[in-house]
GROMACS .gro file of C-alpha atoms in nm:
model
  254
    1MET     CA    1   0.929   3.530   0.292
    2LYS     CA    2   0.605   3.548   0.513
    3ILE     CA    3   0.422   3.226   0.478
    4VAL     CA    4   0.086   3.138   0.634
    5ILE     CA    5  -0.027   2.783   0.637
    6PHE     CA    6  -0.375   2.679   0.706
    7GLY     CA    7  -0.364   2.334   0.856
    8SER     CA    8  -0.130   2.207   1.122
    9GLY     CA    9  -0.165   1.835   1.089
   10LEU     CA   10   0.070   1.572   0.947
   11ILE     CA   11   0.181   1.777   0.639
   12GLY     CA   12   0.128   2.128   0.775
   13SER     CA   13   0.336   2.099   1.090
   14GLN     CA   14   0.629   1.932   0.890
   15VAL     CA   15   0.611   2.201   0.615
   16ALA     CA   16   0.610   2.474   0.874
   17ALA     CA   17   0.918   2.327   1.050
   18LYS     CA   18   1.100   2.285   0.720
   19LEU     CA   19   1.043   2.635   0.608
   20THR     CA   20   1.111   2.787   0.948
   21ASP     CA   21   1.448   2.613   0.955
   22ALA     CA   22   1.520   2.768   0.604
   23GLY     CA   23   1.472   3.111   0.760
   24HIS     CA   24   1.121   3.206   0.660
   25ASP     CA   25   0.853   3.370   0.875
   26VAL     CA   26   0.589   3.103   0.896
   27LYS     CA   27   0.272   3.058   1.076
   28ALA     CA   28   0.080   2.732   1.080
   29LEU     CA   29  -0.278   2.794   1.189
   30GLY     CA   30  -0.571   2.580   1.269
   31ARG     CA   31  -0.896   2.584   1.477
   32ALA     CA   32  -0.702   2.618   1.804
   33ASP     CA   33  -0.568   2.946   1.677
   34GLY     CA   34  -0.912   3.081   1.613
   35ILE     CA   35  -0.936   3.001   1.256
   36ASP     CA   36  -1.245   2.877   1.092
   37ILE     CA   37  -1.228   2.858   0.723
   38THR     CA   38  -1.587   2.747   0.678
   39THR     CA   39  -1.718   3.072   0.828
   40GLY     CA   40  -1.403   3.276   0.731
   41THR     CA   41  -1.325   3.360   1.103
   42GLY     CA   42  -0.979   3.482   1.151
   43ILE     CA   43  -0.862   3.449   0.792
   44ALA     CA   44  -0.834   3.812   0.699
   45GLU     CA   45  -0.608   3.882   1.008
   46ALA     CA   46  -0.408   3.572   0.941
   47VAL     CA   47  -0.308   3.644   0.578
   48GLU     CA   48  -0.231   4.017   0.640
   49GLY     CA   49   0.121   4.074   0.486
   50ALA     CA   50   0.163   3.721   0.384
   51ASP     CA   51   0.365   3.653   0.057
   52VAL     CA   52   0.229   3.305   0.030
   53VAL     CA   53  -0.064   3.120   0.179
   54VAL     CA   54  -0.081   2.746   0.183
   55ASP     CA   55  -0.419   2.558   0.223
   56LEU     CA   56  -0.351   2.222   0.375
   57THR     CA   57  -0.677   2.190   0.551
   58ASN     CA   58  -0.897   1.870   0.547
   59SER     CA   59  -1.267   1.832   0.627
   60PRO     CA   60  -1.352   1.686   0.971
   61SER     CA   61  -1.646   1.501   0.807
   62TRP     CA   62  -1.605   1.290   0.499
   63SER     CA   63  -1.988   1.287   0.415
   64ASP     CA   64  -2.039   1.398   0.047
   65GLU     CA   65  -2.230   1.710   0.159
   66ASP     CA   66  -2.003   1.809   0.433
   67VAL     CA   67  -1.666   1.771   0.243
   68LEU     CA   68  -1.795   1.966  -0.064
   69ALA     CA   69  -1.905   2.239   0.172
   70PHE     CA   70  -1.594   2.246   0.344
   71PHE     CA   71  -1.368   2.276   0.059
   72ARG     CA   72  -1.606   2.512  -0.131
   73ASP     CA   73  -1.670   2.766   0.141
   74GLY     CA   74  -1.314   2.734   0.287
   75THR     CA   75  -1.141   2.801  -0.035
   76GLY     CA   76  -1.372   3.086  -0.118
   77HIS     CA   77  -1.313   3.251   0.218
   78ILE     CA   78  -0.940   3.224   0.193
   79LEU     CA   79  -0.897   3.348  -0.182
   80ALA     CA   80  -1.130   3.664  -0.081
   81ALA     CA   81  -0.895   3.752   0.198
   82GLU     CA   82  -0.588   3.697  -0.003
   83GLU     CA   83  -0.720   3.918  -0.259
   84LYS     CA   84  -0.773   4.210  -0.015
   85ALA     CA   85  -0.433   4.141   0.143
   86GLY     CA   86  -0.254   4.122  -0.184
   87VAL     CA   87  -0.110   3.783  -0.129
   88GLY     CA   88   0.114   3.684  -0.425
   89HIS     CA   89   0.083   3.282  -0.437
   90HIS     CA   90  -0.179   3.044  -0.325
   91VAL     CA   91  -0.066   2.680  -0.284
   92ILE     CA   92  -0.299   2.380  -0.214
   93LEU     CA   93  -0.238   2.008  -0.181
   94SER     CA   94  -0.459   1.795  -0.387
   95ILE     CA   95  -0.486   1.426  -0.496
   96VAL     CA   96  -0.336   1.255  -0.797
   97GLY     CA   97  -0.630   1.110  -0.990
   98ALA     CA   98  -0.913   1.307  -0.816
   99ASP     CA   99  -1.058   1.374  -1.145
  100ARG     CA  100  -1.075   1.004  -1.245
  101LEU     CA  101  -1.291   0.888  -0.943
  102PRO     CA  102  -1.607   1.077  -0.975
  103ASP     CA  103  -1.801   0.819  -0.777
  104SER     CA  104  -1.608   0.944  -0.474
  105GLY     CA  105  -1.762   1.242  -0.288
  106TYR     CA  106  -1.427   1.332  -0.136
  107MET     CA  107  -1.258   1.335  -0.498
  108ARG     CA  108  -1.544   1.561  -0.627
  109ALA     CA  109  -1.499   1.793  -0.346
  110LYS     CA  110  -1.123   1.833  -0.414
  111ILE     CA  111  -1.187   1.884  -0.784
  112ALA     CA  112  -1.426   2.165  -0.689
  113GLN     CA  113  -1.164   2.314  -0.473
  114GLU     CA  114  -0.904   2.306  -0.765
  115ASP     CA  115  -1.161   2.471  -0.990
  116LEU     CA  116  -1.210   2.762  -0.750
  117VAL     CA  117  -0.833   2.806  -0.728
  118LYS     CA  118  -0.801   2.817  -1.089
  119ALA     CA  119  -1.077   3.061  -1.148
  120GLY     CA  120  -0.974   3.273  -0.862
  121PRO     CA  121  -0.786   3.596  -0.849
  122ILE     CA  122  -0.464   3.476  -0.694
  123PRO     CA  123  -0.159   3.331  -0.869
  124TYR     CA  124  -0.151   2.972  -0.769
  125THR     CA  125   0.025   2.615  -0.775
  126ILE     CA  126  -0.179   2.315  -0.728
  127VAL     CA  127   0.027   2.008  -0.594
  128ARG     CA  128  -0.140   1.684  -0.659
  129SER     CA  129   0.003   1.387  -0.446
  130THR     CA  130  -0.062   1.026  -0.435
  131GLN     CA  131  -0.163   0.875  -0.092
  132PHE     CA  132   0.072   0.881   0.212
  133PHE     CA  133   0.226   0.578   0.351
  134GLU     CA  134   0.088   0.692   0.669
  135PHE     CA  135  -0.266   0.640   0.550
  136VAL     CA  136  -0.233   0.261   0.469
  137ALA     CA  137  -0.333   0.159   0.830
  138GLY     CA  138  -0.657   0.381   0.794
  139ILE     CA  139  -0.743   0.213   0.461
  140ALA     CA  140  -0.707  -0.110   0.608
  141ASP     CA  141  -0.942  -0.031   0.885
  142ALA     CA  142  -1.199   0.096   0.633
  143GLY     CA  143  -1.147  -0.226   0.450
  144THR     CA  144  -1.253  -0.414   0.776
  145THR     CA  145  -1.548  -0.198   0.860
  146ASP     CA  146  -1.698  -0.172   0.507
  147SER     CA  147  -1.676  -0.528   0.411
  148GLY     CA  148  -1.937  -0.611   0.671
  149THR     CA  149  -1.755  -0.940   0.794
  150THR     CA  150  -1.753  -1.044   1.155
  151ASP     CA  151  -1.405  -1.210   1.149
  152GLY     CA  152  -1.216  -0.915   1.135
  153ALA     CA  153  -1.065  -0.977   0.793
  154VAL     CA  154  -0.970  -0.683   0.572
  155HIS     CA  155  -1.102  -0.693   0.220
  156ALA     CA  156  -0.866  -0.482   0.016
  157THR     CA  157  -0.867  -0.430  -0.362
  158PRO     CA  158  -0.561  -0.522  -0.576
  159GLY     CA  159  -0.607  -0.181  -0.764
  160HIS     CA  160  -0.290   0.011  -0.757
  161LEU     CA  161  -0.172   0.301  -0.555
  162GLN     CA  162   0.163   0.477  -0.595
  163PRO     CA  163   0.201   0.599  -0.236
  164ILE     CA  164   0.455   0.848  -0.102
  165ALA     CA  165   0.623   0.918   0.239
  166SER     CA  166   0.480   1.223   0.397
  167ARG     CA  167   0.831   1.361   0.444
  168ASP     CA  168   0.882   1.350   0.059
  169VAL     CA  169   0.564   1.531   0.025
  170VAL     CA  170   0.663   1.797   0.271
  171SER     CA  171   1.002   1.848   0.079
  172HIS     CA  172   0.844   1.908  -0.254
  173VAL     CA  173   0.557   2.127  -0.115
  174ALA     CA  174   0.821   2.335   0.053
  175GLU     CA  175   1.010   2.394  -0.286
  176VAL     CA  176   0.680   2.490  -0.442
  177VAL     CA  177   0.586   2.744  -0.172
  178THR     CA  178   0.916   2.927  -0.219
  179ALA     CA  179   0.921   2.926  -0.588
  180ALA     CA  180   0.724   3.147  -0.829
  181PRO     CA  181   0.350   3.051  -0.888
  182GLN     CA  182   0.305   2.807  -1.180
  183ASN     CA  183  -0.061   2.880  -1.230
  184GLY     CA  184  -0.095   2.507  -1.301
  185THR     CA  185  -0.069   2.174  -1.143
  186VAL     CA  186   0.224   1.948  -1.048
  187GLU     CA  187   0.206   1.578  -0.945
  188ILE     CA  188   0.417   1.394  -0.703
  189ALA     CA  189   0.427   1.027  -0.631
  190GLY     CA  190   0.606   0.745  -0.458
  191PRO     CA  191   0.855   0.532  -0.659
  192GLU     CA  192   0.652   0.216  -0.708
  193PRO     CA  193   0.279   0.122  -0.783
  194LEU     CA  194   0.142  -0.143  -0.561
  195GLY     CA  195  -0.190  -0.301  -0.499
  196ILE     CA  196  -0.388  -0.185  -0.176
  197ASP     CA  197  -0.406  -0.549  -0.072
  198GLU     CA  198  -0.028  -0.576  -0.098
  199LEU     CA  199   0.026  -0.245   0.082
  200VAL     CA  200  -0.173  -0.380   0.374
  201ARG     CA  201  -0.013  -0.710   0.399
  202ARG     CA  202   0.332  -0.555   0.410
  203LEU     CA  203   0.209  -0.321   0.683
  204PHE     CA  204   0.071  -0.609   0.874
  205LEU     CA  205   0.397  -0.813   0.869
  206VAL     CA  206   0.590  -0.530   1.019
  207THR     CA  207   0.336  -0.424   1.274
  208GLY     CA  208   0.226  -0.786   1.380
  209ASP     CA  209  -0.130  -0.718   1.298
  210LYS     CA  210  -0.318  -1.073   1.280
  211ARG     CA  211  -0.594  -0.965   1.058
  212SER     CA  212  -0.605  -1.173   0.739
  213VAL     CA  213  -0.612  -0.957   0.410
  214ILE     CA  214  -0.854  -1.077   0.141
  215SER     CA  215  -0.784  -0.962  -0.208
  216ASP     CA  216  -1.118  -0.829  -0.312
  217PRO     CA  217  -1.151  -0.624  -0.646
  218GLU     CA  218  -1.501  -0.515  -0.533
  219ALA     CA  219  -1.372  -0.370  -0.222
  220GLY     CA  220  -1.321  -0.033  -0.376
  221TYR     CA  221  -1.148   0.279  -0.229
  222PHE     CA  222  -1.377   0.512  -0.006
  223GLY     CA  223  -1.680   0.450  -0.223
  224ALA     CA  224  -1.515   0.421  -0.558
  225LYS     CA  225  -1.392   0.118  -0.762
  226LEU     CA  226  -1.034   0.127  -0.825
  227ASP     CA  227  -0.829   0.009  -1.115
  228ASN     CA  228  -0.450   0.000  -1.165
  229SER     CA  229  -0.428   0.364  -1.318
  230ALA     CA  230  -0.695   0.573  -1.142
  231LEU     CA  231  -0.469   0.685  -0.842
  232THR     CA  232  -0.118   0.652  -1.007
  233PRO     CA  233   0.048   0.951  -1.192
  234THR     CA  234  -0.123   1.073  -1.494
  235PRO     CA  235   0.064   0.985  -1.823
  236GLY     CA  236   0.261   1.266  -1.963
  237ALA     CA  237   0.226   1.480  -1.641
  238ASP     CA  238   0.607   1.448  -1.569
  239ALA     CA  239   0.537   1.365  -1.212
  240TRP     CA  240   0.805   1.431  -0.954
  241ILE     CA  241   0.902   1.084  -0.812
  242ALA     CA  242   1.002   1.066  -0.455
  243PRO     CA  243   1.309   0.859  -0.310
  244THR     CA  244   1.170   0.671  -0.025
  245THR     CA  245   1.031   0.328  -0.096
  246TYR     CA  246   0.747   0.176   0.101
  247ASP     CA  247   0.978  -0.119   0.217
  248ALA     CA  248   1.239   0.138   0.336
  249TRP     CA  249   0.967   0.339   0.522
  250LEU     CA  250   0.824   0.027   0.691
  251ALA     CA  251   1.177  -0.078   0.792
  252GLU     CA  252   1.208   0.246   0.968
  253LYS     CA  253   0.883   0.194   1.154
  254ALA     CA  254   0.954  -0.161   1.247
   0.00000   0.00000   0.00000
């Protein structure tokens, strides 16, 4: 198969390597390759002859207006180019529970992206994933900055995530890419729900970070208040549960 991946970051680079190893003709493209999905530059040439296009891009700015414009405009440009090129399958990576956190501008933008794909002309599969283990450090830093404290303490909500190792995301995305379009949404998640405060504490034990972690239900999650169900698999969705536990992943990183 000829597969074009837009986005060559944490997930895109790994998906490209895995699919290449499996014998597919794969290109993972980003700004360094002359691609700008917000203007459409380079997209038509990139998708010419492609069987599958995988959109793993992410907005460089998370302000509400910027992230909405990024996903709205970028998705529109990609879908239009795919239709002209006769692409047979469009795959995107979205977020489990995005529709349950409307207070988050980023989540609203991801839902807008999903809606465009569903209404578009290309057969599609939407892969909704929980947050990656690799993002816990960034969540901790946001909890320090957003709390407004001067002692460096991390304020973290006990609200649950069910995070997943990026390599497990890659494995399942690769399976989706090489399968027939589902014209629907699949969910993937890690094996256990854990409070964000607990995730951060376990990370700090391994990394030796001396910041204290304060459990704070008001801390929220990037602008949204979090309960124990918002960012865990949807009941009845038959989510694929990944094998790698958080503690096993931490042990590898120690």
